[in-house]
PDB file of N, CA and C in Angstrom:
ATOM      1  N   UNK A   1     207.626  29.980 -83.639  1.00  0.00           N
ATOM      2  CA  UNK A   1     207.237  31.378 -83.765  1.00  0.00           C
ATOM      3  C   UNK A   1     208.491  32.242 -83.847  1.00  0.00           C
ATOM      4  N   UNK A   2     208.571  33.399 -84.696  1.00  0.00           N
ATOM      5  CA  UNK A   2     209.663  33.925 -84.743  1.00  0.00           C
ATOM      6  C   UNK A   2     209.446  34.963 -84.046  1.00  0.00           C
ATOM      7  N   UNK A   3     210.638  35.322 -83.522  1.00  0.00           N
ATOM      8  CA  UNK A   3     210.717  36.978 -82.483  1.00  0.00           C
ATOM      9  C   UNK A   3     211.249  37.756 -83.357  1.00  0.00           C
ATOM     10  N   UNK A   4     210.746  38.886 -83.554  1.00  0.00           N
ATOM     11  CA  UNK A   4     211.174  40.052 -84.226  1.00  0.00           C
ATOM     12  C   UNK A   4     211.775  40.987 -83.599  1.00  0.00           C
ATOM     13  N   UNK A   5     212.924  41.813 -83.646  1.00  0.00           N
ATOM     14  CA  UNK A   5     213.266  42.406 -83.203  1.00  0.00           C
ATOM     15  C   UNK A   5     213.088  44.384 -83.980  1.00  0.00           C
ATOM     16  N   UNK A   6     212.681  45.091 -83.827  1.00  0.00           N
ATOM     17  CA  UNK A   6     212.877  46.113 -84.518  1.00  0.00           C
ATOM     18  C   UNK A   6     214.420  46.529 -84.764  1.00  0.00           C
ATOM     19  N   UNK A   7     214.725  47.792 -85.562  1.00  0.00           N
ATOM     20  CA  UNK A   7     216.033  47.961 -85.761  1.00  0.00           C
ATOM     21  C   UNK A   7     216.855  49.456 -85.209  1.00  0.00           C
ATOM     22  N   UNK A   8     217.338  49.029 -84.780  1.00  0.00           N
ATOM     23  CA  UNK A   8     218.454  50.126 -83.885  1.00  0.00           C
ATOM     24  C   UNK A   8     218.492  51.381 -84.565  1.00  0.00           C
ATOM     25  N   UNK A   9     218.917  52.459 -83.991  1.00  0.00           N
ATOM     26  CA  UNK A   9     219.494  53.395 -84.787  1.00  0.00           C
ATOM     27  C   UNK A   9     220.550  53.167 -85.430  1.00  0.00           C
ATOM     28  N   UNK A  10     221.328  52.576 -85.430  1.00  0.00           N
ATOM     29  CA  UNK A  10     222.376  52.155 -86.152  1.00  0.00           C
ATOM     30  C   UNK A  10     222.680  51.615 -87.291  1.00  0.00           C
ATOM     31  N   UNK A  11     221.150  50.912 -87.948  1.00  0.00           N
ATOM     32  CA  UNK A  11     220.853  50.934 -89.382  1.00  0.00           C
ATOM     33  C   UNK A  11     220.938  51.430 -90.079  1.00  0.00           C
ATOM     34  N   UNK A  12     220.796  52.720 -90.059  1.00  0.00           N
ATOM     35  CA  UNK A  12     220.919  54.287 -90.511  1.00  0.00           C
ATOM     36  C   UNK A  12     221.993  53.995 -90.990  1.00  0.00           C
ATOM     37  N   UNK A  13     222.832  54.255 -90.259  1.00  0.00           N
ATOM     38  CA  UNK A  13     224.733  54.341 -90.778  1.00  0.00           C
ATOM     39  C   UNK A  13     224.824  52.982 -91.246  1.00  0.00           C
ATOM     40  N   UNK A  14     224.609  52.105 -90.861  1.00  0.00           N
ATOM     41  CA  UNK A  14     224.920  50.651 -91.978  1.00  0.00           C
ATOM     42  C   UNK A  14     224.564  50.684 -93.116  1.00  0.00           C
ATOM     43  N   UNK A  15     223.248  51.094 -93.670  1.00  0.00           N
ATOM     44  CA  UNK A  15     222.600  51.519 -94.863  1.00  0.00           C
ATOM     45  C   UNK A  15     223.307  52.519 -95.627  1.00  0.00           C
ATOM     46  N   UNK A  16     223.882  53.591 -95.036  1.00  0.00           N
ATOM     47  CA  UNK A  16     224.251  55.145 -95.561  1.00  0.00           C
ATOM     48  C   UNK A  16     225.585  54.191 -96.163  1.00  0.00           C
ATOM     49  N   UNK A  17     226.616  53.568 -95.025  1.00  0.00           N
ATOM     50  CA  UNK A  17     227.838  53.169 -95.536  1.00  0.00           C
ATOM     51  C   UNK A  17     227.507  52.106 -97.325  1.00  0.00           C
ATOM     52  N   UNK A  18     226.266  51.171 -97.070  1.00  0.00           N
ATOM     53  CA  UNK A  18     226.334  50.586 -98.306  1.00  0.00           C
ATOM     54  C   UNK A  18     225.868  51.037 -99.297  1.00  0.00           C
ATOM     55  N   UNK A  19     225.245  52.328 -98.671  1.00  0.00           N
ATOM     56  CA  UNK A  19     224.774  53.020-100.292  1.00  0.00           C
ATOM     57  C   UNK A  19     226.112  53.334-101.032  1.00  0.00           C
ATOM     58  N   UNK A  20     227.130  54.012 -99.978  1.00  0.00           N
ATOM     59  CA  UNK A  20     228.270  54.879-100.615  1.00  0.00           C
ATOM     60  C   UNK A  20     228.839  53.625-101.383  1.00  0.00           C
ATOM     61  N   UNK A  21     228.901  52.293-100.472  1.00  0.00           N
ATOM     62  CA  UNK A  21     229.569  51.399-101.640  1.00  0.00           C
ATOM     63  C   UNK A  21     229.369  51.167-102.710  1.00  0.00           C
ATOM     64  N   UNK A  22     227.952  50.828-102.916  1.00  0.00           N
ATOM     65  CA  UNK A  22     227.335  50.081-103.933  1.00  0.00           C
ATOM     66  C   UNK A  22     227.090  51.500-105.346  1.00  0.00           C
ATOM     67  N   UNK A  23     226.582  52.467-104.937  1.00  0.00           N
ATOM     68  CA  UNK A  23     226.279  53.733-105.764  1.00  0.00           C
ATOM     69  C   UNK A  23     227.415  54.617-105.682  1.00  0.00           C
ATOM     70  N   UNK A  24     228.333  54.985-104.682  1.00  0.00           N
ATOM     71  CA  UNK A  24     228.785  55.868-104.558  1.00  0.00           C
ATOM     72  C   UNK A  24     229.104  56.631-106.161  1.00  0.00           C
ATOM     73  N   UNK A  25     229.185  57.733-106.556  1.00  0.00           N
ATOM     74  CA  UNK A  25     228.782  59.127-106.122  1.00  0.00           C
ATOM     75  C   UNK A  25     227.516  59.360-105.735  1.00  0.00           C
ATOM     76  N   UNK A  26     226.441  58.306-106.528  1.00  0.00           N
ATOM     77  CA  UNK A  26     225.111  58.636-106.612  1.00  0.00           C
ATOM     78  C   UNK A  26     224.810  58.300-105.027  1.00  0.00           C
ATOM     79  N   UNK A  27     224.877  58.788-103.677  1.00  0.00           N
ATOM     80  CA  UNK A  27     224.610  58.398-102.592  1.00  0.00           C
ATOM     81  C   UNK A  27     222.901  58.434-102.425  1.00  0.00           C
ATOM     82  N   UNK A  28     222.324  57.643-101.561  1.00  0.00           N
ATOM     83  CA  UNK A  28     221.578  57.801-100.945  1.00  0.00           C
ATOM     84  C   UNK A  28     221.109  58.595-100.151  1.00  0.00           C
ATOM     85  N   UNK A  29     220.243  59.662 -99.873  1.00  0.00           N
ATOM     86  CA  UNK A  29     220.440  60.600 -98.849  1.00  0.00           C
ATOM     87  C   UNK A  29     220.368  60.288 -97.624  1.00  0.00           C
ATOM     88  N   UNK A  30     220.187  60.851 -96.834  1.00  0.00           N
ATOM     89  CA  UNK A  30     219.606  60.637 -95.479  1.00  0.00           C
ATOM     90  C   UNK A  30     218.349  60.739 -95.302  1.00  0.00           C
ATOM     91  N   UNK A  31     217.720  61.443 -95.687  1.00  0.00           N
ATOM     92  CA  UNK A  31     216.396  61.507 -95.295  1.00  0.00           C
ATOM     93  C   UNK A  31     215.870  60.136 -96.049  1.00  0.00           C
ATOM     94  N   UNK A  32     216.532  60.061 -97.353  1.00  0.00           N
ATOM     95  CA  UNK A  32     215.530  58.752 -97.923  1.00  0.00           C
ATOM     96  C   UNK A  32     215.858  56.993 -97.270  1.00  0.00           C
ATOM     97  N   UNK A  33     217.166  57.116 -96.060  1.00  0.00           N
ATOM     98  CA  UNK A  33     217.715  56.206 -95.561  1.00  0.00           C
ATOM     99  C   UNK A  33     217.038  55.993 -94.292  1.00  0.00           C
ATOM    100  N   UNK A  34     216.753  57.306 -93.414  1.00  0.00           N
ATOM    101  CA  UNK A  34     215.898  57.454 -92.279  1.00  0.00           C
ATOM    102  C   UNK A  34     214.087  56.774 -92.677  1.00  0.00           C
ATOM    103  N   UNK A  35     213.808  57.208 -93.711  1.00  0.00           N
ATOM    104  CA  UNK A  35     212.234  56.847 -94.257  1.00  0.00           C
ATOM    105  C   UNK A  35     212.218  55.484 -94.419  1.00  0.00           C
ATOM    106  N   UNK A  36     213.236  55.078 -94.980  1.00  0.00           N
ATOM    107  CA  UNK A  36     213.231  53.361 -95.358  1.00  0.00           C
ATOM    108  C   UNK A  36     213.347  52.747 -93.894  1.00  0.00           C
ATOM    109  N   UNK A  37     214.129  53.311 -93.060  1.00  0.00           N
ATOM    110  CA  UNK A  37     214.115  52.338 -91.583  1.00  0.00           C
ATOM    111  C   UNK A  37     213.355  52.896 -90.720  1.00  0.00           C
ATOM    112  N   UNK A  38     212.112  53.804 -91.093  1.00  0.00           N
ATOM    113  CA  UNK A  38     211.079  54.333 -90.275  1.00  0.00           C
ATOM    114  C   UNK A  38     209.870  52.849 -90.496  1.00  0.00           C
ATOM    115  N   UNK A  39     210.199  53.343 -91.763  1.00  0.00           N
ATOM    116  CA  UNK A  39     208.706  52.034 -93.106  1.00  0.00           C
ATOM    117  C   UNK A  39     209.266  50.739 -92.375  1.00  0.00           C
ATOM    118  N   UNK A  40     210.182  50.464 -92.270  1.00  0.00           N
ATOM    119  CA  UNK A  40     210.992  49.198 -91.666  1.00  0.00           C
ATOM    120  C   UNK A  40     210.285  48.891 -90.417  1.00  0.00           C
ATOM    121  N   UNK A  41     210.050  49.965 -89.677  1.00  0.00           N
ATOM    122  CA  UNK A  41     209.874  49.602 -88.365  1.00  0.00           C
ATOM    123  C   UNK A  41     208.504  49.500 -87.891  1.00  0.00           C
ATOM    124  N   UNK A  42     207.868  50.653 -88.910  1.00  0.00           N
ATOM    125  CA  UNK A  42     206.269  49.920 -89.316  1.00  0.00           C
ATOM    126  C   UNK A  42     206.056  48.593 -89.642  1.00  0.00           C
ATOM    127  N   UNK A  43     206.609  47.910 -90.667  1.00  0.00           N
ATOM    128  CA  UNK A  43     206.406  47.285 -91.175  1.00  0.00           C
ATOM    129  C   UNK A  43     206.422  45.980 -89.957  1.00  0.00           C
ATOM    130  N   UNK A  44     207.813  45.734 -89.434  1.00  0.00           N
ATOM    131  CA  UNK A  44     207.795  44.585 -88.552  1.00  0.00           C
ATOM    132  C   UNK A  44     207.276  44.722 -86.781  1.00  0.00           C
ATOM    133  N   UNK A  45     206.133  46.241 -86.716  1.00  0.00           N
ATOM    134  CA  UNK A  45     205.597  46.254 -85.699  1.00  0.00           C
ATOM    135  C   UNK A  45     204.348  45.822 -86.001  1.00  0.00           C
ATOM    136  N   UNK A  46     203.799  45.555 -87.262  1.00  0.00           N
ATOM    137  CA  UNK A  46     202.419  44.880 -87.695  1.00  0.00           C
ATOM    138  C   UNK A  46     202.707  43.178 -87.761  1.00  0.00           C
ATOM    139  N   UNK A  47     201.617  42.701 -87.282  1.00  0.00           N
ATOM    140  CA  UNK A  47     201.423  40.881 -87.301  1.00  0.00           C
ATOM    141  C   UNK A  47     201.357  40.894 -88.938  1.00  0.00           C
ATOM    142  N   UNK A  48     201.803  39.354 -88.977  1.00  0.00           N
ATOM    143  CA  UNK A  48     202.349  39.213 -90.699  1.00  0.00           C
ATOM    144  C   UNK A  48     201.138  38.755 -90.999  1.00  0.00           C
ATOM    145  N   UNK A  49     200.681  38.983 -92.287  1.00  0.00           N
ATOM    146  CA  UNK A  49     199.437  39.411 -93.238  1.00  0.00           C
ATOM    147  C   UNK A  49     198.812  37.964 -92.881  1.00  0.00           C
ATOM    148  N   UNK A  50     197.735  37.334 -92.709  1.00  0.00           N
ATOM    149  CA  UNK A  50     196.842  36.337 -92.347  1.00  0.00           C
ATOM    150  C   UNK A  50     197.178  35.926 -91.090  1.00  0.00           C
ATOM    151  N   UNK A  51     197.569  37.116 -89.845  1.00  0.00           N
ATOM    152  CA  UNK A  51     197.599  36.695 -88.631  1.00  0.00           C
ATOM    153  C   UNK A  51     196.833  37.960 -88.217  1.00  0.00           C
ATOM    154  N   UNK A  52     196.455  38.818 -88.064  1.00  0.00           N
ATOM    155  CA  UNK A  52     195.557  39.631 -87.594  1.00  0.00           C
ATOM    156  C   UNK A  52     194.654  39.188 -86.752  1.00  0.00           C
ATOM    157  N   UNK A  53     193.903  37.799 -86.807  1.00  0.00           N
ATOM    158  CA  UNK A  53     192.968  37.534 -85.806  1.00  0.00           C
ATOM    159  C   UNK A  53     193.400  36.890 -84.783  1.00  0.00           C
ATOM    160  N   UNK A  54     195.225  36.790 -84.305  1.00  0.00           N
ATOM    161  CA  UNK A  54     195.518  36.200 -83.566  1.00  0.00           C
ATOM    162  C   UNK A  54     195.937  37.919 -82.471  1.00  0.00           C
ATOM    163  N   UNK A  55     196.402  39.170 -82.930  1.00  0.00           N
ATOM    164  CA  UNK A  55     196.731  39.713 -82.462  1.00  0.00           C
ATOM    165  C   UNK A  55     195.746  40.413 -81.112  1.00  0.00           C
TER     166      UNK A  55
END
């Protein structure tokens, strides 16, 4: 069974730094960096798709 861990605030700035790498000028904003590790944290607080009847 795997343990999931959710993700720190600190994703934020790990994400922001590789946008600037990978795109830089075209950065990523913040708000659209905060939304992706909000959805993130939805995402791995739900049981993975054909486990629902175990939760």
């Amino acid at each position: 069974m795997q343990s999931w861990r959710l993700p720190t605030g600190n994703l934020a700035k790990v994400m922001a730094n590789m946008a600037a790498v990978e795109i830089d000028p075209a950065r990523a904003r913040s708000g659209l960096i905060e939304a992706a590790v909000a959805q993130l944290k939805r995402l791995l607080g739900k049981p993975p798709s054909g486990d629902e009847s175990k939760a």
